Amino acid sequence: MKALSFAAVLLASAVAAPSFLVAQAPAAPESVQAGTYKVESNHTLAQFGVNHFGFNDYFGTIPGATGSLSIDPKALGAAKLDVSLPVSRISTTNDTLDAELVSADWFDAATYPTIRFVSQKVEQTGPRTARILGTVTMHGVSKPMVLDATFGGAGVNPMDKAYTIGFSATGTLKRSDFGVSKYVPAVSDEVAIRITAAFEKVN
């Protein structure tokens, strides 16, 4: 009887749930609306990971991204991406470490307040994937960088009614190439980058 009652509650909850909580069907990449988009900062996040003294992998995040994307699914190679991350918002959930990372010993947020990626070329690699070749500028140094991107989905955001598209991406860089070399190689030089990004259509 208790099991039946619990099942009934679950069913009633599902029926009563607002319609906007129902997951949307995955959209095909070719159905994406062409145009200019802005980064939806509240649901865009960059994660960076390093190996810590050979003991374990450690990671942090950088929220608050800003930037733009110009895209036409019929001419993907012409897409343009320009995104910046605020160095001052680096977070590892460790206040002491966060203060070190934004200091002059590491990323020097006071002098170099942003990490910026600007695309130069986009190459489609699969039905929902692409390689984005561009330049990343960090700590006052600009270097080539490649991001492997995957299309997540597209549609009208049920909360703010904005037409939105989403992607994830991964890449790597060597921090010493940008003059951020403290504790290399005890703390790994290679940094793994993982990004989840949402963009809202502007026009």
PDB file of C-alpha atoms in Angstrom:
ATOM      1  CA  MET A   1       0.000   0.000   0.000  1.00  0.00           C
ATOM      2  CA  LYS A   2       2.849   2.392   0.877  1.00  0.00           C
ATOM      3  CA  ALA A   3       4.583   1.617  -2.413  1.00  0.00           C
ATOM      4  CA  LEU A   4       1.362   2.304  -4.306  1.00  0.00           C
ATOM      5  CA  SER A   5       0.881   5.595  -2.482  1.00  0.00           C
ATOM      6  CA  PHE A   6       4.461   6.667  -3.234  1.00  0.00           C
ATOM      7  CA  ALA A   7       3.998   5.825  -6.911  1.00  0.00           C
ATOM      8  CA  ALA A   8       0.768   7.821  -6.954  1.00  0.00           C
ATOM      9  CA  VAL A   9       2.559  10.848  -5.479  1.00  0.00           C
ATOM     10  CA  LEU A  10       5.268  10.621  -8.117  1.00  0.00           C
ATOM     11  CA  LEU A  11       2.707  10.390 -10.900  1.00  0.00           C
ATOM     12  CA  ALA A  12       0.736  13.315  -9.526  1.00  0.00           C
ATOM     13  CA  SER A  13       3.916  15.386  -9.251  1.00  0.00           C
ATOM     14  CA  ALA A  14       4.836  14.637 -12.849  1.00  0.00           C
ATOM     15  CA  VAL A  15       1.386  15.601 -14.070  1.00  0.00           C
ATOM     16  CA  ALA A  16       1.428  18.818 -12.046  1.00  0.00           C
ATOM     17  CA  ALA A  17       4.962  19.856 -13.120  1.00  0.00           C
ATOM     18  CA  PRO A  18       5.134  23.054 -15.175  1.00  0.00           C
ATOM     19  CA  SER A  19       5.427  22.345 -18.885  1.00  0.00           C
ATOM     20  CA  PHE A  20       8.685  24.283 -19.161  1.00  0.00           C
ATOM     21  CA  LEU A  21      10.407  21.650 -17.003  1.00  0.00           C
ATOM     22  CA  VAL A  22       9.946  19.037 -19.703  1.00  0.00           C
ATOM     23  CA  ALA A  23      13.225  18.410 -21.544  1.00  0.00           C
ATOM     24  CA  GLN A  24      13.327  19.582 -25.135  1.00  0.00           C
ATOM     25  CA  ALA A  25      14.053  17.150 -27.934  1.00  0.00           C
ATOM     26  CA  PRO A  26      17.641  17.476 -29.194  1.00  0.00           C
ATOM     27  CA  ALA A  27      17.842  19.917 -32.082  1.00  0.00           C
ATOM     28  CA  ALA A  28      19.798  19.143 -35.222  1.00  0.00           C
ATOM     29  CA  PRO A  29      22.831  21.422 -35.735  1.00  0.00           C
ATOM     30  CA  GLU A  30      21.599  22.398 -39.205  1.00  0.00           C
ATOM     31  CA  SER A  31      18.407  23.803 -37.651  1.00  0.00           C
ATOM     32  CA  VAL A  32      20.283  26.450 -35.649  1.00  0.00           C
ATOM     33  CA  GLN A  33      19.186  29.984 -36.459  1.00  0.00           C
ATOM     34  CA  ALA A  34      21.907  31.949 -38.240  1.00  0.00           C
ATOM     35  CA  GLY A  35      22.879  35.232 -36.638  1.00  0.00           C
ATOM     36  CA  THR A  36      24.830  36.922 -33.883  1.00  0.00           C
ATOM     37  CA  TYR A  37      24.760  35.631 -30.322  1.00  0.00           C
ATOM     38  CA  LYS A  38      26.063  36.842 -26.976  1.00  0.00           C
ATOM     39  CA  VAL A  39      27.443  34.671 -24.185  1.00  0.00           C
ATOM     40  CA  GLU A  40      24.811  33.791 -21.613  1.00  0.00           C
ATOM     41  CA  SER A  41      27.143  34.306 -18.664  1.00  0.00           C
ATOM     42  CA  ASN A  42      25.027  32.662 -15.975  1.00  0.00           C
ATOM     43  CA  HIS A  43      25.230  29.259 -17.649  1.00  0.00           C
ATOM     44  CA  THR A  44      28.707  29.426 -19.162  1.00  0.00           C
ATOM     45  CA  LEU A  45      31.672  28.070 -17.253  1.00  0.00           C
ATOM     46  CA  ALA A  46      35.337  27.320 -17.961  1.00  0.00           C
ATOM     47  CA  GLN A  47      37.163  24.651 -15.991  1.00  0.00           C
ATOM     48  CA  PHE A  48      40.938  24.212 -15.807  1.00  0.00           C
ATOM     49  CA  GLY A  49      42.784  21.210 -14.429  1.00  0.00           C
ATOM     50  CA  VAL A  50      46.396  20.476 -13.486  1.00  0.00           C
ATOM     51  CA  ASN A  51      48.235  17.655 -11.791  1.00  0.00           C
ATOM     52  CA  HIS A  52      49.241  18.521  -8.233  1.00  0.00           C
ATOM     53  CA  PHE A  53      52.707  17.233  -7.251  1.00  0.00           C
ATOM     54  CA  GLY A  54      51.974  13.892  -8.903  1.00  0.00           C
ATOM     55  CA  PHE A  55      49.432  13.103  -6.194  1.00  0.00           C
ATOM     56  CA  ASN A  56      46.136  14.022  -7.812  1.00  0.00           C
ATOM     57  CA  ASP A  57      44.460  16.112 -10.487  1.00  0.00           C
ATOM     58  CA  TYR A  58      43.145  19.414  -9.205  1.00  0.00           C
ATOM     59  CA  PHE A  59      40.808  21.827 -10.934  1.00  0.00           C
ATOM     60  CA  GLY A  60      39.195  25.215 -10.689  1.00  0.00           C
ATOM     61  CA  THR A  61      36.622  27.236 -12.571  1.00  0.00           C
ATOM     62  CA  ILE A  62      36.238  30.671 -14.111  1.00  0.00           C
ATOM     63  CA  PRO A  63      32.652  31.981 -14.308  1.00  0.00           C
ATOM     64  CA  GLY A  64      31.444  35.269 -15.744  1.00  0.00           C
ATOM     65  CA  ALA A  65      32.400  34.807 -19.399  1.00  0.00           C
ATOM     66  CA  THR A  66      31.446  37.509 -21.903  1.00  0.00           C
ATOM     67  CA  GLY A  67      31.658  37.618 -25.663  1.00  0.00           C
ATOM     68  CA  SER A  68      29.970  36.867 -28.945  1.00  0.00           C
ATOM     69  CA  LEU A  69      29.403  34.200 -31.561  1.00  0.00           C
ATOM     70  CA  SER A  70      28.468  34.737 -35.195  1.00  0.00           C
ATOM     71  CA  ILE A  71      27.274  31.526 -36.844  1.00  0.00           C
ATOM     72  CA  ASP A  72      25.457  30.195 -39.883  1.00  0.00           C
ATOM     73  CA  PRO A  73      25.032  26.402 -39.973  1.00  0.00           C
ATOM     74  CA  LYS A  74      25.178  26.550 -43.791  1.00  0.00           C
ATOM     75  CA  ALA A  75      28.605  28.208 -43.639  1.00  0.00           C
ATOM     76  CA  LEU A  76      30.133  26.844 -40.449  1.00  0.00           C
ATOM     77  CA  GLY A  77      33.677  27.601 -41.578  1.00  0.00           C
ATOM     78  CA  ALA A  78      32.882  31.311 -41.436  1.00  0.00           C
ATOM     79  CA  ALA A  79      31.741  31.238 -37.789  1.00  0.00           C
ATOM     80  CA  LYS A  80      33.405  33.782 -35.497  1.00  0.00           C
ATOM     81  CA  LEU A  81      33.892  33.332 -31.755  1.00  0.00           C
ATOM     82  CA  ASP A  82      35.287  35.932 -29.363  1.00  0.00           C
ATOM     83  CA  VAL A  83      35.054  35.103 -25.648  1.00  0.00           C
ATOM     84  CA  SER A  84      36.743  36.575 -22.578  1.00  0.00           C
ATOM     85  CA  LEU A  85      37.052  35.235 -19.032  1.00  0.00           C
ATOM     86  CA  PRO A  86      37.591  37.468 -15.962  1.00  0.00           C
ATOM     87  CA  VAL A  87      40.796  36.348 -14.243  1.00  0.00           C
ATOM     88  CA  SER A  88      39.701  37.891 -10.938  1.00  0.00           C
ATOM     89  CA  ARG A  89      36.897  35.328 -10.668  1.00  0.00           C
ATOM     90  CA  ILE A  90      39.102  32.230 -10.695  1.00  0.00           C
ATOM     91  CA  SER A  91      37.691  29.849  -8.093  1.00  0.00           C
ATOM     92  CA  THR A  92      38.970  26.606  -6.620  1.00  0.00           C
ATOM     93  CA  THR A  93      36.743  26.846  -3.498  1.00  0.00           C
ATOM     94  CA  ASN A  94      39.995  27.419  -1.559  1.00  0.00           C
ATOM     95  CA  ASP A  95      40.205  31.115  -0.643  1.00  0.00           C
ATOM     96  CA  THR A  96      43.955  31.034   0.031  1.00  0.00           C
ATOM     97  CA  LEU A  97      44.721  29.382  -3.287  1.00  0.00           C
ATOM     98  CA  ASP A  98      42.344  31.675  -5.158  1.00  0.00           C
ATOM     99  CA  ALA A  99      44.177  34.716  -3.769  1.00  0.00           C
ATOM    100  CA  GLU A 100      47.501  33.232  -4.915  1.00  0.00           C
ATOM    101  CA  LEU A 101      46.250  32.460  -8.413  1.00  0.00           C
ATOM    102  CA  VAL A 102      45.057  36.019  -9.086  1.00  0.00           C
ATOM    103  CA  SER A 103      48.254  37.523  -7.625  1.00  0.00           C
ATOM    104  CA  ALA A 104      51.313  38.674  -9.579  1.00  0.00           C
ATOM    105  CA  ASP A 105      52.991  35.316  -8.841  1.00  0.00           C
ATOM    106  CA  TRP A 106      50.481  33.576 -11.100  1.00  0.00           C
ATOM    107  CA  PHE A 107      47.895  35.145 -13.415  1.00  0.00           C
ATOM    108  CA  ASP A 108      48.273  38.743 -12.179  1.00  0.00           C
ATOM    109  CA  ALA A 109      44.636  39.760 -12.545  1.00  0.00           C
ATOM    110  CA  ALA A 110      45.415  43.402 -11.749  1.00  0.00           C
ATOM    111  CA  THR A 111      47.642  43.727 -14.824  1.00  0.00           C
ATOM    112  CA  TYR A 112      46.015  41.148 -17.101  1.00  0.00           C
ATOM    113  CA  PRO A 113      42.310  41.110 -16.182  1.00  0.00           C
ATOM    114  CA  THR A 114      41.061  38.765 -18.898  1.00  0.00           C
ATOM    115  CA  ILE A 115      41.818  35.544 -20.736  1.00  0.00           C
ATOM    116  CA  ARG A 116      40.549  35.927 -24.300  1.00  0.00           C
ATOM    117  CA  PHE A 117      39.980  33.425 -27.099  1.00  0.00           C
ATOM    118  CA  VAL A 118      39.372  34.611 -30.663  1.00  0.00           C
ATOM    119  CA  SER A 119      38.695  32.123 -33.434  1.00  0.00           C
ATOM    120  CA  GLN A 120      40.360  32.227 -36.834  1.00  0.00           C
ATOM    121  CA  LYS A 121      38.948  29.092 -38.427  1.00  0.00           C
ATOM    122  CA  VAL A 122      36.272  26.485 -37.773  1.00  0.00           C
ATOM    123  CA  GLU A 123      36.471  22.990 -39.260  1.00  0.00           C
ATOM    124  CA  GLN A 124      33.537  20.576 -39.012  1.00  0.00           C
ATOM    125  CA  THR A 125      34.720  17.149 -37.806  1.00  0.00           C
ATOM    126  CA  GLY A 126      31.406  15.310 -37.438  1.00  0.00           C
ATOM    127  CA  PRO A 127      27.619  15.746 -37.441  1.00  0.00           C
ATOM    128  CA  ARG A 128      27.738  17.580 -34.099  1.00  0.00           C
ATOM    129  CA  THR A 129      31.443  18.359 -33.678  1.00  0.00           C
ATOM    130  CA  ALA A 130      33.960  20.918 -34.911  1.00  0.00           C
ATOM    131  CA  ARG A 131      37.522  22.024 -34.371  1.00  0.00           C
ATOM    132  CA  ILE A 132      37.934  25.698 -33.554  1.00  0.00           C
ATOM    133  CA  LEU A 133      41.374  27.099 -34.337  1.00  0.00           C
ATOM    134  CA  GLY A 134      42.153  30.430 -32.757  1.00  0.00           C
ATOM    135  CA  THR A 135      44.359  32.548 -30.548  1.00  0.00           C
ATOM    136  CA  VAL A 136      44.262  32.677 -26.767  1.00  0.00           C
ATOM    137  CA  THR A 137      45.686  35.699 -24.969  1.00  0.00           C
ATOM    138  CA  MET A 138      46.620  35.200 -21.331  1.00  0.00           C
ATOM    139  CA  HIS A 139      49.032  36.984 -19.019  1.00  0.00           C
ATOM    140  CA  GLY A 140      49.910  39.368 -21.853  1.00  0.00           C
ATOM    141  CA  VAL A 141      50.954  36.602 -24.267  1.00  0.00           C
ATOM    142  CA  SER A 142      49.067  35.384 -27.348  1.00  0.00           C
ATOM    143  CA  LYS A 143      49.429  31.812 -28.623  1.00  0.00           C
ATOM    144  CA  PRO A 144      47.543  29.504 -31.004  1.00  0.00           C
ATOM    145  CA  MET A 145      44.998  27.202 -29.407  1.00  0.00           C
ATOM    146  CA  VAL A 146      42.614  24.541 -30.679  1.00  0.00           C
ATOM    147  CA  LEU A 147      39.259  23.748 -29.087  1.00  0.00           C
ATOM    148  CA  ASP A 148      37.344  20.574 -29.892  1.00  0.00           C
ATOM    149  CA  ALA A 149      33.702  21.596 -29.718  1.00  0.00           C
ATOM    150  CA  THR A 150      30.472  19.609 -29.525  1.00  0.00           C
ATOM    151  CA  PHE A 151      27.035  21.024 -30.281  1.00  0.00           C
ATOM    152  CA  GLY A 152      24.679  20.572 -27.346  1.00  0.00           C
ATOM    153  CA  GLY A 153      21.325  21.875 -28.428  1.00  0.00           C
ATOM    154  CA  ALA A 154      19.245  24.851 -29.533  1.00  0.00           C
ATOM    155  CA  GLY A 155      15.823  26.283 -28.881  1.00  0.00           C
ATOM    156  CA  VAL A 156      13.878  28.855 -26.915  1.00  0.00           C
ATOM    157  CA  ASN A 157      14.890  29.070 -23.257  1.00  0.00           C
ATOM    158  CA  PRO A 158      11.633  28.462 -21.355  1.00  0.00           C
ATOM    159  CA  MET A 159      12.704  30.815 -18.577  1.00  0.00           C
ATOM    160  CA  ASP A 160      13.731  34.008 -20.381  1.00  0.00           C
ATOM    161  CA  LYS A 161      12.264  33.167 -23.824  1.00  0.00           C
ATOM    162  CA  ALA A 162      15.590  33.850 -25.565  1.00  0.00           C
ATOM    163  CA  TYR A 163      16.617  31.664 -28.494  1.00  0.00           C
ATOM    164  CA  THR A 164      19.661  29.841 -27.133  1.00  0.00           C
ATOM    165  CA  ILE A 165      22.336  27.494 -28.444  1.00  0.00           C
ATOM    166  CA  GLY A 166      24.796  25.506 -26.354  1.00  0.00           C
ATOM    167  CA  PHE A 167      28.175  23.877 -26.830  1.00  0.00           C
ATOM    168  CA  SER A 168      30.867  22.105 -24.888  1.00  0.00           C
ATOM    169  CA  ALA A 169      34.576  22.234 -25.734  1.00  0.00           C
ATOM    170  CA  THR A 170      37.914  20.877 -24.592  1.00  0.00           C
ATOM    171  CA  GLY A 171      41.519  21.865 -25.183  1.00  0.00           C
ATOM    172  CA  THR A 172      44.981  22.028 -23.618  1.00  0.00           C
ATOM    173  CA  LEU A 173      47.693  24.620 -23.205  1.00  0.00           C
ATOM    174  CA  LYS A 174      51.105  24.931 -21.564  1.00  0.00           C
ATOM    175  CA  ARG A 175      50.961  27.640 -18.937  1.00  0.00           C
ATOM    176  CA  SER A 176      54.717  28.277 -19.099  1.00  0.00           C
ATOM    177  CA  ASP A 177      54.208  29.471 -22.696  1.00  0.00           C
ATOM    178  CA  PHE A 178      52.317  32.388 -21.176  1.00  0.00           C
ATOM    179  CA  GLY A 179      54.795  33.135 -18.403  1.00  0.00           C
ATOM    180  CA  VAL A 180      52.718  31.402 -15.723  1.00  0.00           C
ATOM    181  CA  SER A 181      55.387  28.947 -14.647  1.00  0.00           C
ATOM    182  CA  LYS A 182      55.340  28.886 -10.853  1.00  0.00           C
ATOM    183  CA  TYR A 183      56.018  25.360  -9.487  1.00  0.00           C
ATOM    184  CA  VAL A 184      56.463  23.790 -12.929  1.00  0.00           C
ATOM    185  CA  PRO A 185      56.857  20.802 -13.228  1.00  0.00           C
ATOM    186  CA  ALA A 186      55.689  19.857  -9.711  1.00  0.00           C
ATOM    187  CA  VAL A 187      52.369  21.404 -10.625  1.00  0.00           C
ATOM    188  CA  SER A 188      51.909  20.321 -14.216  1.00  0.00           C
ATOM    189  CA  ASP A 189      52.751  22.669 -17.054  1.00  0.00           C
ATOM    190  CA  GLU A 190      49.973  21.240 -19.215  1.00  0.00           C
ATOM    191  CA  VAL A 191      46.549  22.574 -18.333  1.00  0.00           C
ATOM    192  CA  ALA A 192      43.383  20.762 -19.407  1.00  0.00           C
ATOM    193  CA  ILE A 193      40.569  23.083 -20.403  1.00  0.00           C
ATOM    194  CA  ARG A 194      36.894  22.169 -20.382  1.00  0.00           C
ATOM    195  CA  ILE A 195      34.168  24.622 -21.322  1.00  0.00           C
ATOM    196  CA  THR A 196      30.393  24.579 -21.282  1.00  0.00           C
ATOM    197  CA  ALA A 197      28.809  27.556 -23.004  1.00  0.00           C
ATOM    198  CA  ALA A 198      25.382  28.967 -23.758  1.00  0.00           C
ATOM    199  CA  PHE A 199      24.718  31.765 -26.256  1.00  0.00           C
ATOM    200  CA  GLU A 200      21.580  33.885 -26.652  1.00  0.00           C
ATOM    201  CA  LYS A 201      20.565  35.259 -30.034  1.00  0.00           C
ATOM    202  CA  VAL A 202      20.939  39.018 -30.458  1.00  0.00           C
ATOM    203  CA  ASN A 203      19.890  39.347 -34.105  1.00  0.00           C
TER     204      ASN A 203
END
